[in-house]
Amino acid sequence: MPMSTFYNLPGVGEKVVLFTHQAIREDAHLLFGFGNAEERAVFRQLITITGVGARTALSILSGMSIADLAQAVTLQESGRLVKVPGIGKKTAERLLLELKGKLGADMGAVAGAPQDHAQTDVLNALLALGYSDKEALLAIKNMPAGTSVSDGIKLALKALSKA
């Protein structure tokens, strides 16, 4: 199961409901557990991609939320996927290509996604500086429309230093 699901499990002896996916191979019967149906659906979508097996799919779901994955696919940001252990540049680009239009995020605006190119550039700059997706999105959230990239980076860094 993805680490996100593992960390949300209730205490020992308490009831839990998991959505499962069973994979039967010649050498093994594997059972994967997920906290919700959406997580399982994304896992199933990921394992259909060439070069992405169950371990890689679990690594992706452990390394980023479904919303973050959908946003990375919508904005075609391979850099966010490469940060996940086990994902190289080629695999990230293949994921972006094959998931485009399939995660549901492409159908409308992604919540919290940058609205113009300057905001996207500022977001990418913050991610390159090592800030997490969540921190970077919060930093650009209140950035006024029409702000230049250099001013946006300054504003975002100022906002991050106060946090």
mmCIF file of N, CA, C and O in Angstrom, residues 31-99:
data_model
loop_
_atom_site.group_PDB
_atom_site.id
_atom_site.type_symbol
_atom_site.label_atom_id
_atom_site.label_comp_id
_atom_site.label_asym_id
_atom_site.label_seq_id
_atom_site.Cartn_x
_atom_site.Cartn_y
_atom_site.Cartn_z
ATOM 1 N N LEU A 31 -1.344 -8.659 -3.424
ATOM 2 C CA LEU A 31 -2.532 -7.915 -3.035
ATOM 3 C C LEU A 31 -2.097 -6.517 -2.599
ATOM 4 O O LEU A 31 -1.234 -6.370 -1.728
ATOM 5 N N PHE A 32 -2.688 -5.503 -3.215
ATOM 6 C CA PHE A 32 -2.364 -4.120 -2.915
ATOM 7 C C PHE A 32 -3.575 -3.469 -2.262
ATOM 8 O O PHE A 32 -4.705 -3.686 -2.695
ATOM 9 N N GLY A 33 -3.352 -2.652 -1.242
ATOM 10 C CA GLY A 33 -4.441 -1.993 -0.522
ATOM 11 C C GLY A 33 -4.381 -0.484 -0.673
ATOM 12 O O GLY A 33 -3.297 0.103 -0.713
ATOM 13 N N PHE A 34 -5.560 0.146 -0.740
ATOM 14 C CA PHE A 34 -5.652 1.588 -0.926
ATOM 15 C C PHE A 34 -6.724 2.156 -0.016
ATOM 16 O O PHE A 34 -7.736 1.510 0.245
ATOM 17 N N GLY A 35 -6.521 3.385 0.429
ATOM 18 C CA GLY A 35 -7.458 4.031 1.339
ATOM 19 C C GLY A 35 -8.761 4.459 0.696
ATOM 20 O O GLY A 35 -9.776 4.589 1.373
ATOM 21 N N ASN A 36 -8.755 4.678 -0.617
ATOM 22 C CA ASN A 36 -9.987 5.076 -1.296
ATOM 23 C C ASN A 36 -9.980 4.563 -2.733
ATOM 24 O O ASN A 36 -8.937 4.145 -3.252
ATOM 25 N N ALA A 37 -11.130 4.607 -3.355
ATOM 26 C CA ALA A 37 -11.282 4.064 -4.704
ATOM 27 C C ALA A 37 -10.508 4.879 -5.739
ATOM 28 O O ALA A 37 -10.008 4.328 -6.719
ATOM 29 N N GLU A 38 -10.392 6.175 -5.517
ATOM 30 C CA GLU A 38 -9.668 7.025 -6.463
ATOM 31 C C GLU A 38 -8.182 6.645 -6.506
ATOM 32 O O GLU A 38 -7.590 6.563 -7.576
ATOM 33 N N GLU A 39 -7.619 6.376 -5.345
ATOM 34 C CA GLU A 39 -6.215 5.964 -5.260
ATOM 35 C C GLU A 39 -5.995 4.647 -6.013
ATOM 36 O O GLU A 39 -5.021 4.484 -6.747
ATOM 37 N N ARG A 40 -6.923 3.716 -5.839
ATOM 38 C CA ARG A 40 -6.828 2.435 -6.538
ATOM 39 C C ARG A 40 -6.953 2.628 -8.047
ATOM 40 O O ARG A 40 -6.223 2.016 -8.831
ATOM 41 N N ALA A 41 -7.861 3.513 -8.481
ATOM 42 C CA ALA A 41 -8.051 3.765 -9.910
ATOM 43 C C ALA A 41 -6.790 4.373 -10.530
ATOM 44 O O ALA A 41 -6.391 3.997 -11.638
ATOM 45 N N VAL A 42 -6.145 5.292 -9.819
ATOM 46 C CA VAL A 42 -4.912 5.893 -10.324
ATOM 47 C C VAL A 42 -3.807 4.839 -10.381
ATOM 48 O O VAL A 42 -3.042 4.780 -11.349
ATOM 49 N N PHE A 43 -3.732 3.977 -9.366
ATOM 50 C CA PHE A 43 -2.755 2.879 -9.367
ATOM 51 C C PHE A 43 -2.960 2.000 -10.600
ATOM 52 O O PHE A 43 -2.002 1.680 -11.317
ATOM 53 N N ARG A 44 -4.207 1.637 -10.867
ATOM 54 C CA ARG A 44 -4.506 0.793 -12.025
ATOM 55 C C ARG A 44 -4.148 1.493 -13.331
ATOM 56 O O ARG A 44 -3.684 0.861 -14.276
ATOM 57 N N GLN A 45 -4.353 2.794 -13.393
ATOM 58 C CA GLN A 45 -3.990 3.566 -14.576
ATOM 59 C C GLN A 45 -2.469 3.590 -14.743
ATOM 60 O O GLN A 45 -1.956 3.445 -15.845
ATOM 61 N N LEU A 46 -1.754 3.759 -13.637
ATOM 62 C CA LEU A 46 -0.291 3.828 -13.690
ATOM 63 C C LEU A 46 0.335 2.522 -14.163
ATOM 64 O O LEU A 46 1.281 2.533 -14.953
ATOM 65 N N ILE A 47 -0.183 1.385 -13.688
ATOM 66 C CA ILE A 47 0.459 0.109 -14.037
ATOM 67 C C ILE A 47 0.195 -0.304 -15.485
ATOM 68 O O ILE A 47 0.829 -1.235 -15.965
ATOM 69 N N THR A 48 -0.694 0.396 -16.173
ATOM 70 C CA THR A 48 -0.908 0.099 -17.591
ATOM 71 C C THR A 48 0.157 0.752 -18.474
ATOM 72 O O THR A 48 0.267 0.431 -19.655
ATOM 73 N N ILE A 49 0.931 1.658 -17.901
ATOM 74 C CA ILE A 49 1.947 2.386 -18.654
ATOM 75 C C ILE A 49 3.213 1.544 -18.766
ATOM 76 O O ILE A 49 3.674 0.976 -17.773
ATOM 77 N N THR A 50 3.761 1.473 -19.949
ATOM 78 C CA THR A 50 4.976 0.708 -20.202
ATOM 79 C C THR A 50 6.108 1.219 -19.314
ATOM 80 O O THR A 50 6.354 2.423 -19.252
ATOM 81 N N GLY A 51 6.771 0.307 -18.623
ATOM 82 C CA GLY A 51 7.896 0.670 -17.772
ATOM 83 C C GLY A 51 7.499 1.026 -16.357
ATOM 84 O O GLY A 51 8.354 1.329 -15.526
ATOM 85 N N VAL A 52 6.201 1.029 -16.070
ATOM 86 C CA VAL A 52 5.730 1.342 -14.717
ATOM 87 C C VAL A 52 5.074 0.097 -14.149
ATOM 88 O O VAL A 52 4.020 -0.325 -14.608
ATOM 89 N N GLY A 53 5.731 -0.480 -13.161
ATOM 90 C CA GLY A 53 5.183 -1.656 -12.500
ATOM 91 C C GLY A 53 4.507 -1.259 -11.204
ATOM 92 O O GLY A 53 4.362 -0.076 -10.882
ATOM 93 N N ALA A 54 4.123 -2.261 -10.446
ATOM 94 C CA ALA A 54 3.416 -2.019 -9.187
ATOM 95 C C ALA A 54 4.275 -1.238 -8.192
ATOM 96 O O ALA A 54 3.792 -0.322 -7.530
ATOM 97 N N ARG A 55 5.547 -1.587 -8.101
ATOM 98 C CA ARG A 55 6.431 -0.881 -7.159
ATOM 99 C C ARG A 55 6.570 0.587 -7.517
ATOM 100 O O ARG A 55 6.532 1.452 -6.647
ATOM 101 N N THR A 56 6.751 0.866 -8.785
ATOM 102 C CA THR A 56 6.886 2.250 -9.229
ATOM 103 C C THR A 56 5.584 3.014 -8.997
ATOM 104 O O THR A 56 5.603 4.160 -8.544
ATOM 105 N N ALA A 57 4.463 2.390 -9.291
ATOM 106 C CA ALA A 57 3.159 3.037 -9.073
ATOM 107 C C ALA A 57 2.954 3.347 -7.593
ATOM 108 O O ALA A 57 2.489 4.429 -7.236
ATOM 109 N N LEU A 58 3.320 2.400 -6.717
ATOM 110 C CA LEU A 58 3.208 2.644 -5.275
ATOM 111 C C LEU A 58 4.150 3.761 -4.842
ATOM 112 O O LEU A 58 3.805 4.576 -3.983
ATOM 113 N N SER A 59 5.324 3.807 -5.430
ATOM 114 C CA SER A 59 6.287 4.862 -5.113
ATOM 115 C C SER A 59 5.733 6.229 -5.501
ATOM 116 O O SER A 59 5.872 7.202 -4.755
ATOM 117 N N ILE A 60 5.086 6.303 -6.661
ATOM 118 C CA ILE A 60 4.480 7.567 -7.108
ATOM 119 C C ILE A 60 3.380 7.992 -6.150
ATOM 120 O O ILE A 60 3.323 9.137 -5.715
ATOM 121 N N LEU A 61 2.504 7.047 -5.791
ATOM 122 C CA LEU A 61 1.393 7.377 -4.886
ATOM 123 C C LEU A 61 1.876 7.679 -3.472
ATOM 124 O O LEU A 61 1.207 8.389 -2.727
ATOM 125 N N SER A 62 3.025 7.130 -3.094
ATOM 126 C CA SER A 62 3.595 7.434 -1.783
ATOM 127 C C SER A 62 4.292 8.786 -1.788
ATOM 128 O O SER A 62 4.319 9.478 -0.775
ATOM 129 N N GLY A 63 4.862 9.150 -2.946
ATOM 130 C CA GLY A 63 5.649 10.371 -3.040
ATOM 131 C C GLY A 63 4.858 11.633 -3.306
ATOM 132 O O GLY A 63 5.337 12.733 -3.052
ATOM 133 N N MET A 64 3.650 11.495 -3.823
ATOM 134 C CA MET A 64 2.834 12.673 -4.103
ATOM 135 C C MET A 64 1.356 12.319 -4.063
ATOM 136 O O MET A 64 0.988 11.171 -4.302
ATOM 137 N N SER A 65 0.540 13.293 -3.740
ATOM 138 C CA SER A 65 -0.900 13.046 -3.690
ATOM 139 C C SER A 65 -1.450 12.937 -5.110
ATOM 140 O O SER A 65 -0.795 13.323 -6.081
ATOM 141 N N ILE A 66 -2.661 12.432 -5.214
ATOM 142 C CA ILE A 66 -3.311 12.310 -6.523
ATOM 143 C C ILE A 66 -3.506 13.695 -7.138
ATOM 144 O O ILE A 66 -3.305 13.890 -8.331
ATOM 145 N N ALA A 67 -3.850 14.672 -6.305
ATOM 146 C CA ALA A 67 -4.036 16.039 -6.805
ATOM 147 C C ALA A 67 -2.722 16.598 -7.345
ATOM 148 O O ALA A 67 -2.701 17.253 -8.398
ATOM 149 N N ASP A 68 -1.614 16.331 -6.642
ATOM 150 C CA ASP A 68 -0.307 16.796 -7.111
ATOM 151 C C ASP A 68 0.077 16.115 -8.418
ATOM 152 O O ASP A 68 0.625 16.739 -9.323
ATOM 153 N N LEU A 69 -0.201 14.819 -8.513
ATOM 154 C CA LEU A 69 0.090 14.083 -9.742
ATOM 155 C C LEU A 69 -0.742 14.635 -10.896
ATOM 156 O O LEU A 69 -0.219 14.870 -11.989
ATOM 157 N N ALA A 70 -2.021 14.866 -10.648
ATOM 158 C CA ALA A 70 -2.899 15.409 -11.691
ATOM 159 C C ALA A 70 -2.428 16.789 -12.131
ATOM 160 O O ALA A 70 -2.428 17.108 -13.326
ATOM 161 N N GLN A 71 -1.990 17.602 -11.177
ATOM 162 C CA GLN A 71 -1.514 18.937 -11.517
ATOM 163 C C GLN A 71 -0.219 18.852 -12.321
ATOM 164 O O GLN A 71 -0.041 19.584 -13.295
ATOM 165 N N ALA A 72 0.687 17.958 -11.935
ATOM 166 C CA ALA A 72 1.941 17.794 -12.679
ATOM 167 C C ALA A 72 1.660 17.354 -14.112
ATOM 168 O O ALA A 72 2.300 17.823 -15.054
ATOM 169 N N VAL A 73 0.680 16.478 -14.286
ATOM 170 C CA VAL A 73 0.321 16.010 -15.623
ATOM 171 C C VAL A 73 -0.310 17.152 -16.421
ATOM 172 O O VAL A 73 0.024 17.362 -17.586
ATOM 173 N N THR A 74 -1.200 17.894 -15.804
ATOM 174 C CA THR A 74 -1.870 18.999 -16.485
ATOM 175 C C THR A 74 -0.870 20.055 -16.930
ATOM 176 O O THR A 74 -0.946 20.555 -18.050
ATOM 177 N N LEU A 75 0.078 20.383 -16.044
ATOM 178 C CA LEU A 75 1.058 21.424 -16.357
ATOM 179 C C LEU A 75 2.285 20.874 -17.085
ATOM 180 O O LEU A 75 3.201 21.624 -17.406
ATOM 181 N N GLN A 76 2.296 19.535 -17.316
ATOM 182 C CA GLN A 76 3.409 18.866 -18.010
ATOM 183 C C GLN A 76 4.749 19.176 -17.335
ATOM 184 O O GLN A 76 5.714 19.565 -17.985
ATOM 185 N N GLU A 77 4.808 18.966 -16.020
ATOM 186 C CA GLU A 77 6.005 19.240 -15.230
ATOM 187 C C GLU A 77 6.692 17.939 -14.849
ATOM 188 O O GLU A 77 6.391 17.341 -13.806
ATOM 189 N N SER A 78 7.632 17.509 -15.667
ATOM 190 C CA SER A 78 8.342 16.258 -15.387
ATOM 191 C C SER A 78 9.243 16.390 -14.171
ATOM 192 O O SER A 78 9.528 15.398 -13.502
ATOM 193 N N GLY A 79 9.677 17.594 -13.850
ATOM 194 C CA GLY A 79 10.551 17.815 -12.698
ATOM 195 C C GLY A 79 9.929 17.369 -11.381
ATOM 196 O O GLY A 79 10.632 16.914 -10.479
ATOM 197 N N ARG A 80 8.626 17.504 -11.263
ATOM 198 C CA ARG A 80 7.947 17.080 -10.036
ATOM 199 C C ARG A 80 7.915 15.567 -9.928
ATOM 200 O O ARG A 80 7.991 15.013 -8.837
ATOM 201 N N LEU A 81 7.807 14.877 -11.063
ATOM 202 C CA LEU A 81 7.778 13.417 -11.049
ATOM 203 C C LEU A 81 9.163 12.828 -10.814
ATOM 204 O O LEU A 81 9.298 11.782 -10.183
ATOM 205 N N VAL A 82 10.193 13.498 -11.324
ATOM 206 C CA VAL A 82 11.563 12.999 -11.179
ATOM 207 C C VAL A 82 11.986 12.978 -9.711
ATOM 208 O O VAL A 82 12.847 12.195 -9.319
ATOM 209 N N LYS A 83 11.358 13.818 -8.877
ATOM 210 C CA LYS A 83 11.678 13.850 -7.447
ATOM 211 C C LYS A 83 11.247 12.577 -6.729
ATOM 212 O O LYS A 83 11.724 12.277 -5.650
ATOM 213 N N VAL A 84 10.336 11.821 -7.321
ATOM 214 C CA VAL A 84 9.860 10.574 -6.715
ATOM 215 C C VAL A 84 10.933 9.507 -6.913
ATOM 216 O O VAL A 84 11.415 9.306 -8.027
ATOM 217 N N PRO A 85 11.331 8.812 -5.839
ATOM 218 C CA PRO A 85 12.348 7.762 -5.973
ATOM 219 C C PRO A 85 11.920 6.699 -6.988
ATOM 220 O O PRO A 85 10.787 6.239 -6.985
ATOM 221 N N GLY A 86 12.849 6.341 -7.875
ATOM 222 C CA GLY A 86 12.569 5.318 -8.881
ATOM 223 C C GLY A 86 12.044 5.849 -10.192
ATOM 224 O O GLY A 86 11.844 5.098 -11.143
ATOM 225 N N ILE A 87 11.827 7.173 -10.282
ATOM 226 C CA ILE A 87 11.328 7.781 -11.513
ATOM 227 C C ILE A 87 12.448 8.597 -12.135
ATOM 228 O O ILE A 87 12.933 9.561 -11.543
ATOM 229 N N GLY A 88 12.844 8.191 -13.325
ATOM 230 C CA GLY A 88 13.854 8.935 -14.066
ATOM 231 C C GLY A 88 13.197 9.872 -15.057
ATOM 232 O O GLY A 88 11.974 9.923 -15.174
ATOM 233 N N LYS A 89 14.022 10.599 -15.790
ATOM 234 C CA LYS A 89 13.504 11.582 -16.736
ATOM 235 C C LYS A 89 12.652 10.932 -17.824
ATOM 236 O O LYS A 89 11.567 11.414 -18.142
ATOM 237 N N LYS A 90 13.099 9.807 -18.375
ATOM 238 C CA LYS A 90 12.350 9.151 -19.447
ATOM 239 C C LYS A 90 11.001 8.622 -18.948
ATOM 240 O O LYS A 90 9.978 8.769 -19.607
ATOM 241 N N THR A 91 11.014 8.011 -17.779
ATOM 242 C CA THR A 91 9.761 7.489 -17.215
ATOM 243 C C THR A 91 8.808 8.635 -16.904
ATOM 244 O O THR A 91 7.604 8.534 -17.154
ATOM 245 N N ALA A 92 9.332 9.733 -16.373
ATOM 246 C CA ALA A 92 8.491 10.898 -16.064
ATOM 247 C C ALA A 92 7.838 11.437 -17.324
ATOM 248 O O ALA A 92 6.634 11.737 -17.331
ATOM 249 N N GLU A 93 8.614 11.536 -18.397
ATOM 250 C CA GLU A 93 8.053 12.056 -19.643
ATOM 251 C C GLU A 93 7.014 11.099 -20.226
ATOM 252 O O GLU A 93 6.003 11.532 -20.766
ATOM 253 N N ARG A 94 7.249 9.792 -20.085
ATOM 254 C CA ARG A 94 6.276 8.804 -20.565
ATOM 255 C C ARG A 94 4.988 8.906 -19.750
ATOM 256 O O ARG A 94 3.885 8.839 -20.290
ATOM 257 N N LEU A 95 5.122 9.082 -18.434
ATOM 258 C CA LEU A 95 3.945 9.241 -17.568
ATOM 259 C C LEU A 95 3.134 10.466 -17.989
ATOM 260 O O LEU A 95 1.903 10.394 -18.101
ATOM 261 N N LEU A 96 3.816 11.581 -18.206
ATOM 262 C CA LEU A 96 3.117 12.801 -18.599
ATOM 263 C C LEU A 96 2.376 12.617 -19.918
ATOM 264 O O LEU A 96 1.236 13.051 -20.067
ATOM 265 N N LEU A 97 3.027 11.952 -20.852
ATOM 266 C CA LEU A 97 2.425 11.733 -22.167
ATOM 267 C C LEU A 97 1.204 10.822 -22.084
ATOM 268 O O LEU A 97 0.140 11.127 -22.628
ATOM 269 N N GLU A 98 1.344 9.710 -21.365
ATOM 270 C CA GLU A 98 0.268 8.721 -21.342
ATOM 271 C C GLU A 98 -0.869 9.062 -20.385
ATOM 272 O O GLU A 98 -1.985 8.592 -20.560
ATOM 273 N N LEU A 99 -0.599 9.889 -19.365
ATOM 274 C CA LEU A 99 -1.653 10.249 -18.413
ATOM 275 C C LEU A 99 -2.401 11.511 -18.815
ATOM 276 O O LEU A 99 -3.440 11.815 -18.243
#
